[in-house]
JSON list of C-alpha atoms in Angstrom, two decimals:
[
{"chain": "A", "resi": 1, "resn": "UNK", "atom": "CA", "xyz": [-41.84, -44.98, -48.41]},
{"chain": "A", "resi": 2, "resn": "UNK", "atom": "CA", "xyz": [-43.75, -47.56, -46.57]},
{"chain": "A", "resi": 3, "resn": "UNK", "atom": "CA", "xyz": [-46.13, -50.04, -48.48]},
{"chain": "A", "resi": 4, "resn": "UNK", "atom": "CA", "xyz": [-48.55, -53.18, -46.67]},
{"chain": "A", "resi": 5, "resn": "UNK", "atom": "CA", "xyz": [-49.34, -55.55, -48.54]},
{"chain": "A", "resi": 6, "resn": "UNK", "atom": "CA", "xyz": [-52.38, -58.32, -48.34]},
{"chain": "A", "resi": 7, "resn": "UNK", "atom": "CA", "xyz": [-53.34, -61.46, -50.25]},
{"chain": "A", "resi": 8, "resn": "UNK", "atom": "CA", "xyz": [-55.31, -62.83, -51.54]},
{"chain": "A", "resi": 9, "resn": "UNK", "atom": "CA", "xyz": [-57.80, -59.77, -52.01]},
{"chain": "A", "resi": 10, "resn": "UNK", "atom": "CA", "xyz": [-60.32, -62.02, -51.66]},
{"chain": "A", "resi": 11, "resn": "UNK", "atom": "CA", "xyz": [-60.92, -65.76, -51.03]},
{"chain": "A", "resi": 12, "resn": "UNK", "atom": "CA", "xyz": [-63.88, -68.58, -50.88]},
{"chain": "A", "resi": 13, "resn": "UNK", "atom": "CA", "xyz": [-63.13, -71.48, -48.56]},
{"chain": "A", "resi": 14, "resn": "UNK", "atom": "CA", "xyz": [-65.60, -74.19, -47.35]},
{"chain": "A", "resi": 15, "resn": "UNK", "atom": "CA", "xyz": [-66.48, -74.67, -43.81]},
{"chain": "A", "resi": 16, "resn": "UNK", "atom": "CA", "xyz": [-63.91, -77.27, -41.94]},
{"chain": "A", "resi": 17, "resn": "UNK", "atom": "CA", "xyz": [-60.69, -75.73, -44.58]},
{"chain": "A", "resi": 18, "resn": "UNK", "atom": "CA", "xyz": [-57.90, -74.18, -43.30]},
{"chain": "A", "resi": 19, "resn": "UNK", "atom": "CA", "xyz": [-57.01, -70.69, -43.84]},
{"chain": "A", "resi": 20, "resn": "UNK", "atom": "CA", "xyz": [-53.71, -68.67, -44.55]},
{"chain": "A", "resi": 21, "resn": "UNK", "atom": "CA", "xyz": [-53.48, -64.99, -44.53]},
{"chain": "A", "resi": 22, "resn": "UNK", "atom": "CA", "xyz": [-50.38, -63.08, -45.36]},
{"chain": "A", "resi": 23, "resn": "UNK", "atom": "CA", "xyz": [-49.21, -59.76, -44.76]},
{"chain": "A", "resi": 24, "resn": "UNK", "atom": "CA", "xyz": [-45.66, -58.10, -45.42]},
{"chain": "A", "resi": 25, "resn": "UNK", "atom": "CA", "xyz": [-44.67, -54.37, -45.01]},
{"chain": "A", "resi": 26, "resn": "UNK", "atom": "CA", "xyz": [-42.08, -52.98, -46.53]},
{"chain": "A", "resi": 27, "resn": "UNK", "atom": "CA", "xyz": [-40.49, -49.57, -46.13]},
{"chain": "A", "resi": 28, "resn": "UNK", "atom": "CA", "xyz": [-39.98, -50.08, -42.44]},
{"chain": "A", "resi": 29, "resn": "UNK", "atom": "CA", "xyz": [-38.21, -51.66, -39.18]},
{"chain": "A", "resi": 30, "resn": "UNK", "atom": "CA", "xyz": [-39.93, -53.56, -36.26]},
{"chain": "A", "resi": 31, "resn": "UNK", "atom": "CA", "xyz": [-43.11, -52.09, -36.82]},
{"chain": "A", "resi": 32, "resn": "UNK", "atom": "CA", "xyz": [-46.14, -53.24, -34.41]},
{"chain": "A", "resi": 33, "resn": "UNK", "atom": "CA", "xyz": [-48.71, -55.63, -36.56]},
{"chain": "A", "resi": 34, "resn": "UNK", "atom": "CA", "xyz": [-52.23, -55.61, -36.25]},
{"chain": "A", "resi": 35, "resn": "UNK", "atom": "CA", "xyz": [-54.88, -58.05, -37.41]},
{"chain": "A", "resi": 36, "resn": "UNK", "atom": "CA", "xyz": [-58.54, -57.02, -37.70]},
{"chain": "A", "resi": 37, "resn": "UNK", "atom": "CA", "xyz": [-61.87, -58.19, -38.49]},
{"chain": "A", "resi": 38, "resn": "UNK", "atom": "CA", "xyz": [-64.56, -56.82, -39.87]},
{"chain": "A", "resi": 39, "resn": "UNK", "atom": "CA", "xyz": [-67.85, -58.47, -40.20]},
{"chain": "A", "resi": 40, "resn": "UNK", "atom": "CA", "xyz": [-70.46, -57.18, -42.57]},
{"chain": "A", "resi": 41, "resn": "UNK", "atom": "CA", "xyz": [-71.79, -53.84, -41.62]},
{"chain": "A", "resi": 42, "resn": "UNK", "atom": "CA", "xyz": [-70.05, -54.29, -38.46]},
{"chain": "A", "resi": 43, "resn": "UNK", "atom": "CA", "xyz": [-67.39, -51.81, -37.09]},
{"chain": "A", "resi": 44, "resn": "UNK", "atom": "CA", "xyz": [-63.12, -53.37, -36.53]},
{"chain": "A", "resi": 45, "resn": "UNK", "atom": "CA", "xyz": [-62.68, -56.05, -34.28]},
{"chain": "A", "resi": 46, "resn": "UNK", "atom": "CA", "xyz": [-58.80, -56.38, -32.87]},
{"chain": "A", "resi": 47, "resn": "UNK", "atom": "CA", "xyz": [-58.03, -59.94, -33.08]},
{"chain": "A", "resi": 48, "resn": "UNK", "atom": "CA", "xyz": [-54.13, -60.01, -32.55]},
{"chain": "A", "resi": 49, "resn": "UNK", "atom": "CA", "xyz": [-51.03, -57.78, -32.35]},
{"chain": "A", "resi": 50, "resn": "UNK", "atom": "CA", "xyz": [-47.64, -57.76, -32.80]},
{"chain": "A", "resi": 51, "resn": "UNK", "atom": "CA", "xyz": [-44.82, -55.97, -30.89]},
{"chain": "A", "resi": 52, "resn": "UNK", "atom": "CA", "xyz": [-41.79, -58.50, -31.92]},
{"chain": "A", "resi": 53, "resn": "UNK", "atom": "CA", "xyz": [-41.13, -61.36, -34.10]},
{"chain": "A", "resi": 54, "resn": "UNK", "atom": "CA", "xyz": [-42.69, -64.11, -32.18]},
{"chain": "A", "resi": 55, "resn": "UNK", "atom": "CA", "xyz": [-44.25, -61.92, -30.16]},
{"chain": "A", "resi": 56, "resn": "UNK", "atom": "CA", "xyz": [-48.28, -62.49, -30.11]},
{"chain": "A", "resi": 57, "resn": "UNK", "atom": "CA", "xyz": [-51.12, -61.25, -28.17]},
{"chain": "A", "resi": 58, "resn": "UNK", "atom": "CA", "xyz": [-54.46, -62.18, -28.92]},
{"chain": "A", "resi": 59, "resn": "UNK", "atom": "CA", "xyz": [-57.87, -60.03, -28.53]},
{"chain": "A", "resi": 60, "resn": "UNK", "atom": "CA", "xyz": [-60.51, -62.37, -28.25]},
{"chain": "A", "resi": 61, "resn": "UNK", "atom": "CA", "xyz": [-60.90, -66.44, -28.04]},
{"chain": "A", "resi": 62, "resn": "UNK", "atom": "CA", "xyz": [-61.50, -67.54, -31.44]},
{"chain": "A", "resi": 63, "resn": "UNK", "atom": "CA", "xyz": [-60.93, -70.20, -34.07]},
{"chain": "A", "resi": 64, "resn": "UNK", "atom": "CA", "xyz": [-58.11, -68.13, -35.47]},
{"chain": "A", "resi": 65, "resn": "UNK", "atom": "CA", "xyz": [-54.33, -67.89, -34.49]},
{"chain": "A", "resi": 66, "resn": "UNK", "atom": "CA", "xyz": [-51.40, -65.15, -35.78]},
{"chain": "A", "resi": 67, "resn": "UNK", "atom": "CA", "xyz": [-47.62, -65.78, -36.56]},
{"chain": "A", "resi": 68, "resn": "UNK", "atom": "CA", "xyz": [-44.77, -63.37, -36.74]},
{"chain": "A", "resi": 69, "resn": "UNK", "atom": "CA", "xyz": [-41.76, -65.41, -38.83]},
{"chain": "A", "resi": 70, "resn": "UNK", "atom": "CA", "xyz": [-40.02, -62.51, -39.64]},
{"chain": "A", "resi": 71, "resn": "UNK", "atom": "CA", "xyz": [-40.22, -58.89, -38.85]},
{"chain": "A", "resi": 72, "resn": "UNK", "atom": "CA", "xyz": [-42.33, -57.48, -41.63]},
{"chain": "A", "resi": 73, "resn": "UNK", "atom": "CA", "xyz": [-44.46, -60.63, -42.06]},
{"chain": "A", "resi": 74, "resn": "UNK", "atom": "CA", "xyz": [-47.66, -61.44, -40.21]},
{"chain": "A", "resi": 75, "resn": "UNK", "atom": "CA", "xyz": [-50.08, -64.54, -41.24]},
{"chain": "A", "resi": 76, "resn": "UNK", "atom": "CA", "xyz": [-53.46, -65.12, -39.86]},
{"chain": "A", "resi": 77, "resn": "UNK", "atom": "CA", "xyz": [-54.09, -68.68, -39.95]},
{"chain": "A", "resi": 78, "resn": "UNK", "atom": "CA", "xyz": [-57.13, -71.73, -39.17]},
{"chain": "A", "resi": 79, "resn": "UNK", "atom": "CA", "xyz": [-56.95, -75.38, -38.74]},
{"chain": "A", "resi": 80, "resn": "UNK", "atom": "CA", "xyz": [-60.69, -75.23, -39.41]},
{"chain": "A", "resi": 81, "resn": "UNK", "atom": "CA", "xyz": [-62.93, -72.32, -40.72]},
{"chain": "A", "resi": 82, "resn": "UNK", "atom": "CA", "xyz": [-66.54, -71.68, -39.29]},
{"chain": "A", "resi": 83, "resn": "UNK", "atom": "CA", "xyz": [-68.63, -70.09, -41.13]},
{"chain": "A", "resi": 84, "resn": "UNK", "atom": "CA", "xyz": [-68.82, -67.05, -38.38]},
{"chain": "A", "resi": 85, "resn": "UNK", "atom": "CA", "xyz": [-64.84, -66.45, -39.49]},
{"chain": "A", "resi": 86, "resn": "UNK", "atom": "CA", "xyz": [-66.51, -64.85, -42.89]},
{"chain": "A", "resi": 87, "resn": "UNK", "atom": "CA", "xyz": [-65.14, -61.15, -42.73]},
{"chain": "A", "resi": 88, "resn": "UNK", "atom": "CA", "xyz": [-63.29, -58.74, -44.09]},
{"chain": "A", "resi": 89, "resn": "UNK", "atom": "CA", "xyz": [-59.53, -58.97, -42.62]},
{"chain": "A", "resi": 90, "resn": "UNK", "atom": "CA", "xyz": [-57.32, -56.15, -42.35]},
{"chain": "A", "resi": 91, "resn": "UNK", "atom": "CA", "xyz": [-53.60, -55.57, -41.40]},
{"chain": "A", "resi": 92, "resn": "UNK", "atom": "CA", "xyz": [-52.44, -52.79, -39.68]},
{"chain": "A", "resi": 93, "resn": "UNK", "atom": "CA", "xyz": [-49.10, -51.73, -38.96]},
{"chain": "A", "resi": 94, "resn": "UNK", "atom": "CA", "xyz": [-47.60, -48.39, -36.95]},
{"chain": "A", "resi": 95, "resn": "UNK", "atom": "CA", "xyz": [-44.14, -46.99, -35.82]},
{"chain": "A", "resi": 96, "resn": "UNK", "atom": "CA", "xyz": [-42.88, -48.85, -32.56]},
{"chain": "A", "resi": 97, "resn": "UNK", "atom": "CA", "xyz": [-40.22, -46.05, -32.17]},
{"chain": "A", "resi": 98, "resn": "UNK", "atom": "CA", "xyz": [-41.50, -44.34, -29.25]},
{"chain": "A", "resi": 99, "resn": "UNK", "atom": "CA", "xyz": [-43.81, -42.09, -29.48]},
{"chain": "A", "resi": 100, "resn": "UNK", "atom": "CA", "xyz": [-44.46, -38.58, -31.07]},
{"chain": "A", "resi": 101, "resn": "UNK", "atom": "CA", "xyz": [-47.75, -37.54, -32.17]},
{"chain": "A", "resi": 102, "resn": "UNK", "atom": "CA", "xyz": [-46.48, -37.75, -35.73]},
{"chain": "A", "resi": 103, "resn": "UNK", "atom": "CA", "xyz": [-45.66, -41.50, -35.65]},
{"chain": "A", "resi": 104, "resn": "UNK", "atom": "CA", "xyz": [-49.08, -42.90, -33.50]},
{"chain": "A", "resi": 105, "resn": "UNK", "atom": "CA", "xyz": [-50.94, -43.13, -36.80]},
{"chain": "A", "resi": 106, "resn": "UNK", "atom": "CA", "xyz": [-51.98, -46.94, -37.78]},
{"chain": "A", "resi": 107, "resn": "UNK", "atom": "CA", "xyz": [-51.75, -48.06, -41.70]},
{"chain": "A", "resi": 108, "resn": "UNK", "atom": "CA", "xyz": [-54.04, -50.31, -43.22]},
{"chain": "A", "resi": 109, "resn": "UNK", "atom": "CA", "xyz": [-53.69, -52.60, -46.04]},
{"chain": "A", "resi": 110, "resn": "UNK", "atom": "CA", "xyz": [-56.02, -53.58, -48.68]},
{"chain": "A", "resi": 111, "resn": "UNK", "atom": "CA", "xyz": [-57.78, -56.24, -46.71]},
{"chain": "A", "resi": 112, "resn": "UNK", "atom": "CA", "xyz": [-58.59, -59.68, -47.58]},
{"chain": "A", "resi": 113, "resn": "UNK", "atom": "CA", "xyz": [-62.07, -60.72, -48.37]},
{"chain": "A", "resi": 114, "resn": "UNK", "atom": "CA", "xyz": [-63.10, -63.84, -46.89]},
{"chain": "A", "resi": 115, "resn": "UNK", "atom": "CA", "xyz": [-66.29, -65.74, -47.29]},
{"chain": "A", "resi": 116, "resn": "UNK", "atom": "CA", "xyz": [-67.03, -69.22, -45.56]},
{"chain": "A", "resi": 117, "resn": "UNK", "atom": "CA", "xyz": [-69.38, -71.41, -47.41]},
{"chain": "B", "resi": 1, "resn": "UNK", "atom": "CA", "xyz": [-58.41, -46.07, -23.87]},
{"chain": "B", "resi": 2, "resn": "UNK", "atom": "CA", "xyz": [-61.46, -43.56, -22.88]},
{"chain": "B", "resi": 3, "resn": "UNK", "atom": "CA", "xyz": [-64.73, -44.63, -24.82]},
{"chain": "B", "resi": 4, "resn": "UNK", "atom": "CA", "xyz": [-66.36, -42.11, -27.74]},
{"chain": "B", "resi": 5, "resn": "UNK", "atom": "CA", "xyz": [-69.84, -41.77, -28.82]},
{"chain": "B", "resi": 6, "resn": "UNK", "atom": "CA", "xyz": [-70.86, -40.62, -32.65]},
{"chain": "B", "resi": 7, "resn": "UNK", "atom": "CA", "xyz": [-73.73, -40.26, -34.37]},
{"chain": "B", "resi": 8, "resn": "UNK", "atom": "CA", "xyz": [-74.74, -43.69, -36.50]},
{"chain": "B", "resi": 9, "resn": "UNK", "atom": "CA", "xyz": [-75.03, -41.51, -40.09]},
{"chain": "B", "resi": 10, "resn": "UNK", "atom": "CA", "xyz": [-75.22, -38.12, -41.47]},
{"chain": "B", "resi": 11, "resn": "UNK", "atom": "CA", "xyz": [-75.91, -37.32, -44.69]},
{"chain": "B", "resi": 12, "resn": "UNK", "atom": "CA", "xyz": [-74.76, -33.58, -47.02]},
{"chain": "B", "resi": 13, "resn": "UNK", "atom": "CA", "xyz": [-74.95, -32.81, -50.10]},
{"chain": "B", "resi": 14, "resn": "UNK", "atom": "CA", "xyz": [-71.81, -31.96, -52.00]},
{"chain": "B", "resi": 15, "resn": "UNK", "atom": "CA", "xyz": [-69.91, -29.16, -52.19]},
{"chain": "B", "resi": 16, "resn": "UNK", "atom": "CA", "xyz": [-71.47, -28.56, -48.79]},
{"chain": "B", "resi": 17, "resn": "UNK", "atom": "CA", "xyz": [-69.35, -28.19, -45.26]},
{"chain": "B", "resi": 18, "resn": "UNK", "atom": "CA", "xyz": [-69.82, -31.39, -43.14]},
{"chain": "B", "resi": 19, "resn": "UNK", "atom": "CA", "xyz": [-69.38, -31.40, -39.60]},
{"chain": "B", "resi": 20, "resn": "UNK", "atom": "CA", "xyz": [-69.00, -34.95, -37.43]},
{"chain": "B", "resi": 21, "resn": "UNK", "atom": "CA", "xyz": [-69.12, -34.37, -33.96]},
{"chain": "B", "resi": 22, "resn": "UNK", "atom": "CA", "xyz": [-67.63, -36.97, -31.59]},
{"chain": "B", "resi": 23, "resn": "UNK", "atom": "CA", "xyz": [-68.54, -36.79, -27.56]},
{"chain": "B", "resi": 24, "resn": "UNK", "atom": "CA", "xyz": [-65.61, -38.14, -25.21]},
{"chain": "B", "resi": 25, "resn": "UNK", "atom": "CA", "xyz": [-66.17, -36.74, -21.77]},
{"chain": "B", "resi": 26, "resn": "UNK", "atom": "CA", "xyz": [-64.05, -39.54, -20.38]},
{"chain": "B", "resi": 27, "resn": "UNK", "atom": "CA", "xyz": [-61.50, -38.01, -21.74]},
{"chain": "B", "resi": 28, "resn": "UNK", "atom": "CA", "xyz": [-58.01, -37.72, -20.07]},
{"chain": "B", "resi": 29, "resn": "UNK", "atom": "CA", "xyz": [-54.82, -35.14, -20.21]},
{"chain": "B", "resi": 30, "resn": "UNK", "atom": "CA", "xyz": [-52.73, -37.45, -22.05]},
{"chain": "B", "resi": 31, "resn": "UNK", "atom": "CA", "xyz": [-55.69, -38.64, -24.61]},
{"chain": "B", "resi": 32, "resn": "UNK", "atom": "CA", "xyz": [-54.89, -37.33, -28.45]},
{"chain": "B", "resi": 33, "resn": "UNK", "atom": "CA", "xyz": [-58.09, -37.25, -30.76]},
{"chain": "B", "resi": 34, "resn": "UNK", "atom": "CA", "xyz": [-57.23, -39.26, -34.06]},
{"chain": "B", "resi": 35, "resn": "UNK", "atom": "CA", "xyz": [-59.86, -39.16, -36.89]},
{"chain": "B", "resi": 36, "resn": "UNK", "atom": "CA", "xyz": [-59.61, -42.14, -39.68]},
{"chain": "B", "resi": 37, "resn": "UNK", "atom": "CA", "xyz": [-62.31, -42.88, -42.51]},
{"chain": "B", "resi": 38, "resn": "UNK", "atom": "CA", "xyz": [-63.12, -46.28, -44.41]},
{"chain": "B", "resi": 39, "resn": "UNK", "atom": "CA", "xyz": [-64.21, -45.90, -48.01]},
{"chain": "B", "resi": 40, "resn": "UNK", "atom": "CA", "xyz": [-66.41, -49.20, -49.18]},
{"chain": "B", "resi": 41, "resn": "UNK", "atom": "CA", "xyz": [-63.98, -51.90, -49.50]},
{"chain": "B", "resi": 42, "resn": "UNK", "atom": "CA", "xyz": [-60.84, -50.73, -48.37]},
{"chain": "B", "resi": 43, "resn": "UNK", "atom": "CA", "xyz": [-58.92, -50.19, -45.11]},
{"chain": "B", "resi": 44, "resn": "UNK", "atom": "CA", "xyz": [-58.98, -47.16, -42.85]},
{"chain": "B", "resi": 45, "resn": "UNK", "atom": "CA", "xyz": [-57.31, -44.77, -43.65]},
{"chain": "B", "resi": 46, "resn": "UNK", "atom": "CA", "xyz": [-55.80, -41.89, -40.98]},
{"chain": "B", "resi": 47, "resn": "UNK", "atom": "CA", "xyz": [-57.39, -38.17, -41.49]},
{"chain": "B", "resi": 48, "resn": "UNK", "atom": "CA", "xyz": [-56.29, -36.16, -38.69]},
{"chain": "B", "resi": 49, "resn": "UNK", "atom": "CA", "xyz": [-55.26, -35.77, -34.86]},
{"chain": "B", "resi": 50, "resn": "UNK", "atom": "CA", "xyz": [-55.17, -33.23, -32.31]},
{"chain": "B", "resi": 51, "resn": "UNK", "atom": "CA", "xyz": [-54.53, -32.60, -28.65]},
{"chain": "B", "resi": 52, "resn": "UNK", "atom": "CA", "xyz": [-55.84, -29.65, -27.27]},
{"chain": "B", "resi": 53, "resn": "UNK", "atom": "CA", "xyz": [-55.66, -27.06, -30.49]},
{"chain": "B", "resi": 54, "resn": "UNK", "atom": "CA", "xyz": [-57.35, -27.06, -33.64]},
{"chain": "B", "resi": 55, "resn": "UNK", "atom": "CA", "xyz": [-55.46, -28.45, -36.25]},
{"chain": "B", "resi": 56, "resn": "UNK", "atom": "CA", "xyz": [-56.14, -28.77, -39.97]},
{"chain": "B", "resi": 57, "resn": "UNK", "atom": "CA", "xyz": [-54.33, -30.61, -43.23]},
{"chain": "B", "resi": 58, "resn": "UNK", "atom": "CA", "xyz": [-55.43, -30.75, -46.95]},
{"chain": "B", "resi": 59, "resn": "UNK", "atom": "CA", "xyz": [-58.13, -33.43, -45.81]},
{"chain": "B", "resi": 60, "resn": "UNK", "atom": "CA", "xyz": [-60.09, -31.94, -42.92]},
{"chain": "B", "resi": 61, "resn": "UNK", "atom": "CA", "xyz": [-60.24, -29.85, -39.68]},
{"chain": "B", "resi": 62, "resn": "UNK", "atom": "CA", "xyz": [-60.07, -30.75, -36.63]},
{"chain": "B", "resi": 63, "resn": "UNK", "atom": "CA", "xyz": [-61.93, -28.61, -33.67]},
{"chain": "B", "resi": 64, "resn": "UNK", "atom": "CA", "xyz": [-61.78, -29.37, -30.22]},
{"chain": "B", "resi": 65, "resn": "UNK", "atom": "CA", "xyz": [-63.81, -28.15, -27.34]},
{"chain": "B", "resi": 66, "resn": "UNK", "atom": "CA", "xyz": [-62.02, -25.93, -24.70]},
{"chain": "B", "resi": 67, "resn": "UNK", "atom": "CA", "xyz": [-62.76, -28.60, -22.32]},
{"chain": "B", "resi": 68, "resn": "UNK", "atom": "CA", "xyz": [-61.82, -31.33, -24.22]},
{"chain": "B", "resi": 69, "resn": "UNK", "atom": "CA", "xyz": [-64.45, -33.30, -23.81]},
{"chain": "B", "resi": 70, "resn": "UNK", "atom": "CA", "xyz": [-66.46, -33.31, -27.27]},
{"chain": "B", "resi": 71, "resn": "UNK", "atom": "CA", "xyz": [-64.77, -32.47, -30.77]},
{"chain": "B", "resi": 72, "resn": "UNK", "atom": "CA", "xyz": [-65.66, -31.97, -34.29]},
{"chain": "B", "resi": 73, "resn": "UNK", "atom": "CA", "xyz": [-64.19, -33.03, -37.86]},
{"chain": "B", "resi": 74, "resn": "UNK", "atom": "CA", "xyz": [-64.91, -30.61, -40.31]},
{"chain": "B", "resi": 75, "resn": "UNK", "atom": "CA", "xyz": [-64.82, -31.20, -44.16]},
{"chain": "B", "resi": 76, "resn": "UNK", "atom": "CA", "xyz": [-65.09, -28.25, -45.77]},
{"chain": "B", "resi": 77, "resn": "UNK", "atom": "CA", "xyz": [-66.84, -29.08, -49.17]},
{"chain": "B", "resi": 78, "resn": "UNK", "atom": "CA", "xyz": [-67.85, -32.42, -49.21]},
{"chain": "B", "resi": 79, "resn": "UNK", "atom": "CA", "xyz": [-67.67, -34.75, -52.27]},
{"chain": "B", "resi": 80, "resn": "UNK", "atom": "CA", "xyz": [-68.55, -38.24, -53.48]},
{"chain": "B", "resi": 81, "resn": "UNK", "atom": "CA", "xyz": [-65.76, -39.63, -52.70]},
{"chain": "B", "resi": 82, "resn": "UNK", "atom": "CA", "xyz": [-65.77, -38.28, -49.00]},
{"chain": "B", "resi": 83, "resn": "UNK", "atom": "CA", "xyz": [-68.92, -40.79, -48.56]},
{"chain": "B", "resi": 84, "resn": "UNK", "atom": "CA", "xyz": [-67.24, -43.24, -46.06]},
{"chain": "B", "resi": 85, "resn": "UNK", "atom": "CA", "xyz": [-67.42, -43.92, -42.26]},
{"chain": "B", "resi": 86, "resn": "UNK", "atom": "CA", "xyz": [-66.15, -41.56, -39.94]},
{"chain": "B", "resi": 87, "resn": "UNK", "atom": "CA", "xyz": [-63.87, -43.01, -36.59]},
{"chain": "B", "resi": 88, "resn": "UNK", "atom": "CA", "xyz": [-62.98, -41.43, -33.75]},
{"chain": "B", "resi": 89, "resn": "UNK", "atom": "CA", "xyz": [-60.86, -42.22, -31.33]},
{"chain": "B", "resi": 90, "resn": "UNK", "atom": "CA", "xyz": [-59.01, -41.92, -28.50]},
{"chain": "B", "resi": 91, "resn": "UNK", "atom": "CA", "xyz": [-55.35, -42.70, -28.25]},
{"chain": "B", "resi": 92, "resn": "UNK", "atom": "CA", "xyz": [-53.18, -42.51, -24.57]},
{"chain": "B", "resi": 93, "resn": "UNK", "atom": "CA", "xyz": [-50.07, -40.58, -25.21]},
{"chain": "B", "resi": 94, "resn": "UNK", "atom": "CA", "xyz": [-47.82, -42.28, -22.53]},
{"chain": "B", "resi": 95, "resn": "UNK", "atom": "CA", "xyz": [-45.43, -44.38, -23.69]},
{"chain": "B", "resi": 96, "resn": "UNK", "atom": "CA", "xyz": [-44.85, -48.29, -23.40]},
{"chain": "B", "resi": 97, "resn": "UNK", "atom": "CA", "xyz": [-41.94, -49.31, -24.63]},
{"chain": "B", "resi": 98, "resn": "UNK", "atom": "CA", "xyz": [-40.80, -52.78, -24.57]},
{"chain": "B", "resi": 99, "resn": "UNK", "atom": "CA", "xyz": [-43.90, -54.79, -23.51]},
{"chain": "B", "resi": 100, "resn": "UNK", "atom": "CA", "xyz": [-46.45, -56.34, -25.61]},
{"chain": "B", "resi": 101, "resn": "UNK", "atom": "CA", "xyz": [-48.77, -54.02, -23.62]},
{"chain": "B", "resi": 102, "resn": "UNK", "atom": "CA", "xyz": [-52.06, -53.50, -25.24]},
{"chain": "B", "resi": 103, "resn": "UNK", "atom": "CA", "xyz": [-51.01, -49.58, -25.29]},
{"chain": "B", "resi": 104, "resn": "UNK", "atom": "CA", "xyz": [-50.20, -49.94, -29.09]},
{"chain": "B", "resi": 105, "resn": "UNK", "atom": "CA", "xyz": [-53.97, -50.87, -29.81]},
{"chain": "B", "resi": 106, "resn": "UNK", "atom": "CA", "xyz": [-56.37, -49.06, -31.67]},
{"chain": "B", "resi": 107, "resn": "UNK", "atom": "CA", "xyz": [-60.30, -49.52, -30.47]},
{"chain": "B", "resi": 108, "resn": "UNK", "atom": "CA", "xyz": [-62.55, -48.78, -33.29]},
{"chain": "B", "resi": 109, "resn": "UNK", "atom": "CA", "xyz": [-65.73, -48.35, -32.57]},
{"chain": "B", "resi": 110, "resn": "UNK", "atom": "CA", "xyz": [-68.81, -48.13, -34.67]},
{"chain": "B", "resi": 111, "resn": "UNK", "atom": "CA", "xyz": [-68.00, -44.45, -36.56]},
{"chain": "B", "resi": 112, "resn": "UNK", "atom": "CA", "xyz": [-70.44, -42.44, -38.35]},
{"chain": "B", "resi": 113, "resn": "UNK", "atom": "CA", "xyz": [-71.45, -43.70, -42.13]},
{"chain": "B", "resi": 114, "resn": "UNK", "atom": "CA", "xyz": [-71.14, -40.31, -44.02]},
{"chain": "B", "resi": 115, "resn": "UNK", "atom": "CA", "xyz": [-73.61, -40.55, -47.17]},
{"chain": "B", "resi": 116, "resn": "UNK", "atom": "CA", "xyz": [-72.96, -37.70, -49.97]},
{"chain": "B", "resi": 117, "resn": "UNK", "atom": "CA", "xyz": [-75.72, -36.38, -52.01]},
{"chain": "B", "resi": 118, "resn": "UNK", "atom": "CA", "xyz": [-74.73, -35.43, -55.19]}
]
């Protein structure tokens, strides 16, 4: 069966730090990645996506930029946090194999907490 | 993706039916209806999707309007650990294969925040 994982769980980093977020799924082949945000009461924000190793598309301008190194690895990553990058990050991935109703369905991982002091 | 519209919160008691109702009257042929919840602190999680007939699965039920363009998620008998919000959304059933087309993306919007009463 297919497992995501996330780490850390949760993190405290100081404002100007750089950041490192990794995600790995197992279980799977060539999946599509997804990184998310979510802000505090707030609903998911798509920041970047994943289709191929290398392959990166990003959502929205921001401080943050994604990496695809290998197939089932995904890292969200800063040269410098702001405090506005405080959030709750989430990875996503689903089936690239074509599509069926049965295999459009995204999964989640745990999420990483981060807060930006 | 066509846009959907839910109600903010609703609140049941447990043990009770709960029925979300999501309005998408932009809603196209090839649109399915896919239903995921977030519990406090984790990731979403999928519940359920449907095209044009009512489906159900040991979570929930799915009813869709004859015209396609409002449906509702039914949980039969609520409990505390149904508390969570709600998501609906629409997702284009034509294929892109081979392109880092945004077709793969999932647009979450704000969901409805179920609260349980116990």
């Amino acid at each position: 069966s297919q497992t995501i994982h996330q780490w850390p769980a949760t993190l405290v980093q100081p404002v100007g730090s750089p950041l490192s977020l990794e995600c790995t799924v197992e279980g799977t082949s060539n999946p599509n990645l997804y990184w998310y945000r979510q802000a505090a009461g707030r609903g998911l924000q798509l920041l970047f996506y994943s289709v191929g190793i290398g392959q990166i598309s990003s959502e929205v301008p921001q401080n943050l930029s994604a990496s695809r190194p290998q197939d089932r690895q995904f890292i969200l990553s800063s040269k410098k946090l702001l405090l506005s990058d405080s959030g709750f990050y989430l990875c996503a991935w689903r089936s690239p194999s074509g599509f069926t109703s049965n295999t459009d369905t995204q999964y989640f991982g745990p999420g990483t907490r981060l807060t930006v002091l | 993706d066509a846009k959907t519209t839910q109600p903010n919160s609703m609140e049941s008691n447990e043990e009770e039916p709960v029925h979300l109702p999501c309005n998408h009257s932009t809603i196209s042929g090839t649109d399915y209806i896919h239903w995921y919840r977030q519990l406090p602190s984790q990731g979403p999680e999928y519940v359920i999707h449907g095209l044009t007939s009512n489906v159900n699965n040991r979570m929930a039920s799915l009813a869709i309007a004859e015209d396609r363009k409002s449906s509702t998620l039914i949980l039969h008998r609520a409990t505390l650990r149904d508390a969570a919000v709600y998501y609906c959304i629409l997702r284009d059933a034509r294929l892109v294969v081979g392109t880092t087309d945004s077709w793969g993306k999932f647009q979450f919007g704000a969901g409805t925040q179920v609260v349980v009463t116990p």
